[in-house]
Structure formats: C-alpha cells, structure tokens
CSV table of C-alpha atoms in Angstrom, one decimal:
chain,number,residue,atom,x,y,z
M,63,UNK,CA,60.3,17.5,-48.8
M,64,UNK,CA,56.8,18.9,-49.8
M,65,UNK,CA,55.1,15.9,-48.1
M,66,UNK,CA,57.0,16.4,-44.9
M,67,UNK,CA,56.3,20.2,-44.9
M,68,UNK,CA,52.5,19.5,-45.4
M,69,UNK,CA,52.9,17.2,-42.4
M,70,UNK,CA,54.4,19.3,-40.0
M,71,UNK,CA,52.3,22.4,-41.4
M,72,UNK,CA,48.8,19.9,-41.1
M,73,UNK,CA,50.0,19.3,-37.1
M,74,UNK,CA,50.6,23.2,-36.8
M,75,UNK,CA,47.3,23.7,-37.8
M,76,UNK,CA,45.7,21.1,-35.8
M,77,UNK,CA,47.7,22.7,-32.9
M,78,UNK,CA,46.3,26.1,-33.3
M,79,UNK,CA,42.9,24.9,-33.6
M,80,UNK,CA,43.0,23.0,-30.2
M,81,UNK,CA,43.8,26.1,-28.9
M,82,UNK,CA,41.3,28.5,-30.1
M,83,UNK,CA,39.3,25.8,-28.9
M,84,UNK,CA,40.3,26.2,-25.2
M,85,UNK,CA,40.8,29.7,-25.5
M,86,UNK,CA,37.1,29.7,-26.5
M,87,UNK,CA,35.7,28.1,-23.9
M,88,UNK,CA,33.1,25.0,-23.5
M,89,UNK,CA,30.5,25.0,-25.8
M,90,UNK,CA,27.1,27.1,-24.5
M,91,UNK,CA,24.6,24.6,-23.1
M,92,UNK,CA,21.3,23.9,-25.1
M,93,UNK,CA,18.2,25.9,-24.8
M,94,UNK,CA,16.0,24.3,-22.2
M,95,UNK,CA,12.7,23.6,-23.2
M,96,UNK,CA,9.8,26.1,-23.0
M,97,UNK,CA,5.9,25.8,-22.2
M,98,UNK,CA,3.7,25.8,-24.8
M,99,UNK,CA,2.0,29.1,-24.8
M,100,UNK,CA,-1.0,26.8,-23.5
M,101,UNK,CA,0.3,26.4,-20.4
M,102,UNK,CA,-0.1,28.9,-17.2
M,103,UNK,CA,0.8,28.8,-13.3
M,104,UNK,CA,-2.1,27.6,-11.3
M,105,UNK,CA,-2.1,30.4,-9.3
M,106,UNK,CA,-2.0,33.3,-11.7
M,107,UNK,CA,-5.3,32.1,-12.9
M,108,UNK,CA,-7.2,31.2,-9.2
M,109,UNK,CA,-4.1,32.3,-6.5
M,110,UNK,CA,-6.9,30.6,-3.6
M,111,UNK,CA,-6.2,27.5,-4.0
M,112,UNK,CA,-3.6,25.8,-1.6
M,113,UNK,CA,-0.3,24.4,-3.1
M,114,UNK,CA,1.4,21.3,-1.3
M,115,UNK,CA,3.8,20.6,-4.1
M,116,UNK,CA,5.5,17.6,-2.6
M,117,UNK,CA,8.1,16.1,-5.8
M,118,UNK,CA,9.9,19.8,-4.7
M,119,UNK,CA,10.0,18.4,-1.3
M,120,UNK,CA,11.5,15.1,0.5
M,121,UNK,CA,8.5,14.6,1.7
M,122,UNK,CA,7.1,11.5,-1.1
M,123,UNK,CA,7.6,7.8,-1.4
M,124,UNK,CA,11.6,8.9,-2.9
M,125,UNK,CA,12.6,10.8,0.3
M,126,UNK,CA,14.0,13.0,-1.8
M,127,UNK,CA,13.2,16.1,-4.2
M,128,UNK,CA,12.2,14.9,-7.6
M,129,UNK,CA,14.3,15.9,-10.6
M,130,UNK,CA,12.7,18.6,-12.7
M,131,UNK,CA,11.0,20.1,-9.7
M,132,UNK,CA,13.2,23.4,-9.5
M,133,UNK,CA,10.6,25.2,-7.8
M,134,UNK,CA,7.0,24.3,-5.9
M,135,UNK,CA,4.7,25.6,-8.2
M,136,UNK,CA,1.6,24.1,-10.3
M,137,UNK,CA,1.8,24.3,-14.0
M,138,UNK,CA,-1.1,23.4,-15.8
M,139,UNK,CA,-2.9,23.6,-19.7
M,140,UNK,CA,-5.5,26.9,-18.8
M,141,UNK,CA,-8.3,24.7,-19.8
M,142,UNK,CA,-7.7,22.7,-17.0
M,143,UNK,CA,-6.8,25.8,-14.1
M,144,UNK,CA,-9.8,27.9,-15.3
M,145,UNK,CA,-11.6,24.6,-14.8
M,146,UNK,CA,-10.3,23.9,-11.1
M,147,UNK,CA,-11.1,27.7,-10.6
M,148,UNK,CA,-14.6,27.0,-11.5
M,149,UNK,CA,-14.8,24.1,-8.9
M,150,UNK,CA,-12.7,26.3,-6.4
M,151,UNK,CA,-15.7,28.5,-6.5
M,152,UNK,CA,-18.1,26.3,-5.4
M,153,UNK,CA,-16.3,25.1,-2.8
M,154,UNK,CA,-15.5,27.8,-1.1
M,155,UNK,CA,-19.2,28.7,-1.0
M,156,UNK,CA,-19.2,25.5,1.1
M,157,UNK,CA,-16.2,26.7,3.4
M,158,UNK,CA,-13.6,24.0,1.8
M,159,UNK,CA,-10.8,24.8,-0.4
M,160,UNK,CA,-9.4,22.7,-3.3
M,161,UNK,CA,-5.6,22.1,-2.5
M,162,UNK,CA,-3.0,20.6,-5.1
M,163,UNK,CA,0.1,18.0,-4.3
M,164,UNK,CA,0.9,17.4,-7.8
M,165,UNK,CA,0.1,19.4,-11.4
M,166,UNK,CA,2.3,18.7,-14.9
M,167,UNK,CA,5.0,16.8,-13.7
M,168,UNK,CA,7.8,16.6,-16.3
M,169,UNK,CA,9.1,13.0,-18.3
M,170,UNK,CA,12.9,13.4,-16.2
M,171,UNK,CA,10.5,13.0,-12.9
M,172,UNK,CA,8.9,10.5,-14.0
M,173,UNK,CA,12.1,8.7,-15.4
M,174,UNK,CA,13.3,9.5,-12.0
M,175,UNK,CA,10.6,7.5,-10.3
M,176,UNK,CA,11.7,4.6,-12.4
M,177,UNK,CA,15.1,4.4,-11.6
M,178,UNK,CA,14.0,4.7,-7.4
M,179,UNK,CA,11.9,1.8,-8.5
M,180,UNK,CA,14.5,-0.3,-10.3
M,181,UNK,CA,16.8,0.0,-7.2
M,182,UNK,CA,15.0,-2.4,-4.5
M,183,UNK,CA,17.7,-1.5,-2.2
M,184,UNK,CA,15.8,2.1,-1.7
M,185,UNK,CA,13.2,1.5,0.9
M,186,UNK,CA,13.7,4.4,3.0
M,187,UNK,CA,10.2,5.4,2.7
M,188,UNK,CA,8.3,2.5,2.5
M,189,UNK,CA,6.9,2.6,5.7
M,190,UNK,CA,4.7,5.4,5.2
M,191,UNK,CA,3.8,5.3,1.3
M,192,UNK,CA,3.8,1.3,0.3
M,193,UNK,CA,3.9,-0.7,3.8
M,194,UNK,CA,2.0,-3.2,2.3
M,195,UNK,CA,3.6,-3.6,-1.0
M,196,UNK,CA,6.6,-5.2,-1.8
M,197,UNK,CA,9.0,-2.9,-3.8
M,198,UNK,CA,9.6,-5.1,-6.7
M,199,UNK,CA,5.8,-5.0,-7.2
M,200,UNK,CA,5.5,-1.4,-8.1
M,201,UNK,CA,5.6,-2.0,-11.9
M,202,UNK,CA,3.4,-4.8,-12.0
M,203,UNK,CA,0.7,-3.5,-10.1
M,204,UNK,CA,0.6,-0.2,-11.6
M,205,UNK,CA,2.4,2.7,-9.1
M,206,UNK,CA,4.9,2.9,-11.0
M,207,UNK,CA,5.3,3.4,-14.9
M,208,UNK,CA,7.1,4.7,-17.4
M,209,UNK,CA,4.5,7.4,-18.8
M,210,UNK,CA,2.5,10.0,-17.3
M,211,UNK,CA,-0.7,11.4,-18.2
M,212,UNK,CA,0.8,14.2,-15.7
M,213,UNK,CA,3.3,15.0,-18.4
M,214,UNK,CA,0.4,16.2,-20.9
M,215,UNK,CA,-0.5,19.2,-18.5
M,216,UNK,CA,-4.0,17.9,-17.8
M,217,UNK,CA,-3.9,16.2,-15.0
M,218,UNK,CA,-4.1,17.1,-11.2
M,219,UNK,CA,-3.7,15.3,-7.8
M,220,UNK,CA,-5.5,17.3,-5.3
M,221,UNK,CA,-7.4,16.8,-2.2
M,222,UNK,CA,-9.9,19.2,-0.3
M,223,UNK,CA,-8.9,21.2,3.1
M,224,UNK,CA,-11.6,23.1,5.3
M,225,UNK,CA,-11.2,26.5,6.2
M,226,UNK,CA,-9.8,28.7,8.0
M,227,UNK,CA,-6.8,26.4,7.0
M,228,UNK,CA,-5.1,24.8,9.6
M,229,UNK,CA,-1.4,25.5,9.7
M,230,UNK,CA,0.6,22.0,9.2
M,231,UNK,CA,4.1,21.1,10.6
M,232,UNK,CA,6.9,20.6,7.9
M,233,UNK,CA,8.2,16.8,7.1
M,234,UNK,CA,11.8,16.6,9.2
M,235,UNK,CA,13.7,14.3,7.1
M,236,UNK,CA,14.2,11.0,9.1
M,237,UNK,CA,12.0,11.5,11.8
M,238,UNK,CA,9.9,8.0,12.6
M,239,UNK,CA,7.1,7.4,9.3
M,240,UNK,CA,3.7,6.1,10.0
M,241,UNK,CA,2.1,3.9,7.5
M,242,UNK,CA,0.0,5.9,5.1
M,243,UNK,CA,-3.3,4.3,5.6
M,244,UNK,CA,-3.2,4.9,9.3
M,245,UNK,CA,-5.9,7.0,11.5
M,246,UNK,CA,-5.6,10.7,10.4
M,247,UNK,CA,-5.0,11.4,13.4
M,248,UNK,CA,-1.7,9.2,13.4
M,249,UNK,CA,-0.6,9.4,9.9
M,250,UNK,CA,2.0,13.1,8.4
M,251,UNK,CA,-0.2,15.7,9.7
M,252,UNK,CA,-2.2,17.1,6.5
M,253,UNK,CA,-4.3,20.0,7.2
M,254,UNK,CA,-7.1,18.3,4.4
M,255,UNK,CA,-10.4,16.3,5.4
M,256,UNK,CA,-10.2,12.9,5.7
M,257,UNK,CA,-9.7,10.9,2.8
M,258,UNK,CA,-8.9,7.6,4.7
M,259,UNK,CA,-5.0,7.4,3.2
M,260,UNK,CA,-2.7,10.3,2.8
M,261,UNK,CA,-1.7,11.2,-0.6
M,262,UNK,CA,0.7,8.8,-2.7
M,263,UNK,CA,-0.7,6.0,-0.7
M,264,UNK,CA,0.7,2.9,-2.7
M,265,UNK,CA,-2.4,0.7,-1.6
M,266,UNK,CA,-5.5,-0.7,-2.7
M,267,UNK,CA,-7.4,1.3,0.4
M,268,UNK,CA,-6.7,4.2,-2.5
M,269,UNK,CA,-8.8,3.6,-4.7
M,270,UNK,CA,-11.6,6.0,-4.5
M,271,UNK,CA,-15.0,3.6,-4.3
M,272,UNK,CA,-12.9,0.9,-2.1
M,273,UNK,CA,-15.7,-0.6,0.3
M,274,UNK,CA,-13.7,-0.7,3.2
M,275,UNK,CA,-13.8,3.7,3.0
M,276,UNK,CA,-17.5,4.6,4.2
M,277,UNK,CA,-18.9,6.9,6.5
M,278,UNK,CA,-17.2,10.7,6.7
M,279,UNK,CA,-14.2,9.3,4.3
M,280,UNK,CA,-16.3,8.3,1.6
M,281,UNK,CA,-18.2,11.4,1.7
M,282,UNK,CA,-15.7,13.1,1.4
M,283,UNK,CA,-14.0,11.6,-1.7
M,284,UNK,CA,-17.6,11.7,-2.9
M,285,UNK,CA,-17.3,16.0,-2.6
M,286,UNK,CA,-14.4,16.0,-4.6
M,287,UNK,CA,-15.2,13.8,-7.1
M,288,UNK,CA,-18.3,15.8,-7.9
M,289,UNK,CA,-17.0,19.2,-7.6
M,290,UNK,CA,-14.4,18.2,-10.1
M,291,UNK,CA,-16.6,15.9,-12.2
M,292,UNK,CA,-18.6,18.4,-12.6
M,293,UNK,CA,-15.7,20.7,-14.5
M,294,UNK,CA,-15.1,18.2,-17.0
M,295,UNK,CA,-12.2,16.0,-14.7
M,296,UNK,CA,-12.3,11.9,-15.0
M,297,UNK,CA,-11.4,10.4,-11.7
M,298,UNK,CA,-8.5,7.6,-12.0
M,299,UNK,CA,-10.3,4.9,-9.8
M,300,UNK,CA,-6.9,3.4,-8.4
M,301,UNK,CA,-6.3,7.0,-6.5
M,302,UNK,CA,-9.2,8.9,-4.8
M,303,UNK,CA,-6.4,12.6,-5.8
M,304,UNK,CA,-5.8,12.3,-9.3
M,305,UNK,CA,-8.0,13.5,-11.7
M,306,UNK,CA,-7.8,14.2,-15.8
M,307,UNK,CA,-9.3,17.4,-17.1
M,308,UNK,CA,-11.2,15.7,-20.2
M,309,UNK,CA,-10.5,16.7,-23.4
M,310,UNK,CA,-6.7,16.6,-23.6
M,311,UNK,CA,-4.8,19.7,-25.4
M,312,UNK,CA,-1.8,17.7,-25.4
M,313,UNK,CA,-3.2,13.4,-25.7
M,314,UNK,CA,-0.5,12.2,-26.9
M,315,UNK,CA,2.6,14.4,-25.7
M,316,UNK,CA,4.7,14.3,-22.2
M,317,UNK,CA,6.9,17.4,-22.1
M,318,UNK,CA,9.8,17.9,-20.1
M,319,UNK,CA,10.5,21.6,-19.4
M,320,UNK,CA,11.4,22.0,-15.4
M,321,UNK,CA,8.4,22.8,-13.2
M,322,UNK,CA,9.2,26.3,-12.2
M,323,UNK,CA,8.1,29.8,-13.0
M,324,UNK,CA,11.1,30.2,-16.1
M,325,UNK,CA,9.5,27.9,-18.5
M,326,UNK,CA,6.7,30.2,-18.7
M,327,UNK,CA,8.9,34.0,-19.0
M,328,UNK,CA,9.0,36.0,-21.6
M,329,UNK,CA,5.6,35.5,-23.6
C-alpha cells in the first residue's frame, strides 16, 4: 500500500512540475555575444569614409543577405579604423575617398558562405561574381573557406571612389548580371575608380599585380595599396580590396557577435 501511494504521489508530483513548467514559460534565450571592448564602428572613429556594406545586401555572389549582417555597418579593432582614418586623410588631400564593402564579418557568415558553396545547385549569381569558375571549384581554389581572417576584426575590403561621389543606382534583385570582370562601364554601376573587376570578383583578373591589369587600373590598385601600406595593412595578392591591418589584436580568434551597432552598447 505504501509503494503504490509513493507511486501515485511520485506521478502527482511529476504532474505539477510539468505544469509550473508551462505556466513558466520557455526558457530566456542566451546572451548574445558582445564586442570586445577593442572593437569600435568605423564611422564613429572617421564618419568620411563611404560604406557599401554588401553581406547586408543581396547584392554579393549569395544573392542574398548574409547571416549575422543585422545591420550595414563596419565594425573594426580601433587600431585598424584609426589606421584607415590616417590613410582617409591623405586621400582626401588627393580628392579620393576610401570606401569599405566588407569590415569584421562574423564566423555564422562565413559558415553561411560554406553551406551556399556546398549546394552546387545555387548558381543564381554566378554570372556576375564567378562566370569563369565552376562552382564546385570554390574550395579548391581558395574563394571559399572555412576561416576568416575577417573574423579577427583586422581586416578590410575596400576600394577607392573620387569625389564629389557619384550617386550609384541600388541592385534590383533579378534584374539581368553582367560578368564581373566586364568594362566598368558595363559591369553593377559602382561609383569607385576603376579597379578592372568589381568587388568579390571570383577570378584570377583579381589579383592585385595580375599582368593583364595595366594602364589607369593598375594605377589605381597601385594608390590603394600604398595609401594603406603605408598604415601598416598587408595586401592579400589573390584580391586587389582586401587588406590586413598588421599586427593582429585578435591572431588567432574569429568572433561571432552580429555586425550591427548592439554588440557595441552599453560600454
């Protein structure tokens, strides 16, 4: 009789717990994950230079916005802003300005661009960003991996636009794509000089001393290779925009906070 009333009274109580459970609601989701107090918004510390955040945009080689990319803004380790800033200066001396496409990209975007990559099905973009490369190539030839030195906070892709700056047309989903390493004045209208591909170009014409770039083009990779080598940034030679503020903060961390303004409240 004992062992059937501990039963019945062990159900009971499993009963009343399941429904203080309901009664009290999901569980809170985790924290999200905050900066480092190393980190700051490229435009609090130099608000002149140009933003074209594209992953918080369809318009890159996914067609779609990239994951963690909440809102278009450039996070970066201060070392490396107040270092742009530095270059920004003497630029606009020259009557360019600096303008970025891509800052501290977190690991889920980054994961993100290797599921797209996995799923050869995907080529709705391929016209404009890897014409020339087959999509099951992008791991092995290196435009696609699963680390990013963008996740460390250092590094920057970035071009140079003279001024005035001319006012550029937004990217209309689906409209027709033009192969990335087109004339300028047929490829996505970019208000930047002419670097000889657009940015995210998925093709050896990228890298920054190809021979086939000369005249105007080269020179103009040239200008922002020294305005930013000169600020302590090492040039990736496979892409003529991305550029690694030397040394590190973080070498051997990728974070993955959300690019937006949040991460970086309350400090």
């Amino acid at each position: 009789m004992r062992r059937r009333f501990g039963s019945a009274l062990g159900g009971f109580g499993a009963t009343a717990l399941a429904l203080l459970s309901v009664a009290a609601g999901p569980s809170p989701a985790p924290p999200e994950a905050r900066a480092p107090a190393a980190f700051v918004s490229l435009r609090s510390v130099d608000p002149t230079i140009l933003q074209d955040m594209r992953y918080a945009t369809s318009h890159n080689f996914l067609g779609e916005r990239v994951r963690g990319y909440r809102q278009p803004v450039c996070l970066l380790t201060r070392p490396a802003a107040e270092a742009l800033r530095t270059a920004q200066r003497g630029l606009l001396r020259q009557g360019f300005s600096l303008k970025v496409y891509d800052c501290y990209r977190p690991q889920r975007a980054v994961d993100h661009f290797v599921r797209w990559a996995k799923d050869l099905d995907d080529t709705a973009m391929k016209r404009e960003f890897y014409p020339r490369v087959d999509k099951s190539r992008l791991f092995a030839d290196g435009y696609i991996a699963e680390k990013s030195g963008h996740s460390r906070g250092s590094t920057v892709d970035l071009t140079i636009v003279r001024l005035p700056a001319r006012a550029t047309r937004p990217y209309v989903p689906g409209e027709r794509l033009v192969p990335c390493f087109a004339s300028q004045r047929e490829r996505f209208p970019d208000n930047s000089v002419d670097m000889g591909t657009g940015y995210d170009c998925f093709d050896t014409l990228s890298h920054t001393d190809d021979p086939r770039v000369t005249g105007v083009q080269k020179a103009n990779r040239k200008m922002l290779k020294d305005a930013l080598s000169a600020q302590g940034f090492a040039n990736l030679p496979e892409e003529w925009w991305h550029f690694t503020h030397k040394p590190e903060l973080f070498p051997g961390t990728f974070f993955d906070f959300p690019v937006s303004k949040r991460p970086l409240d309350n400090r």
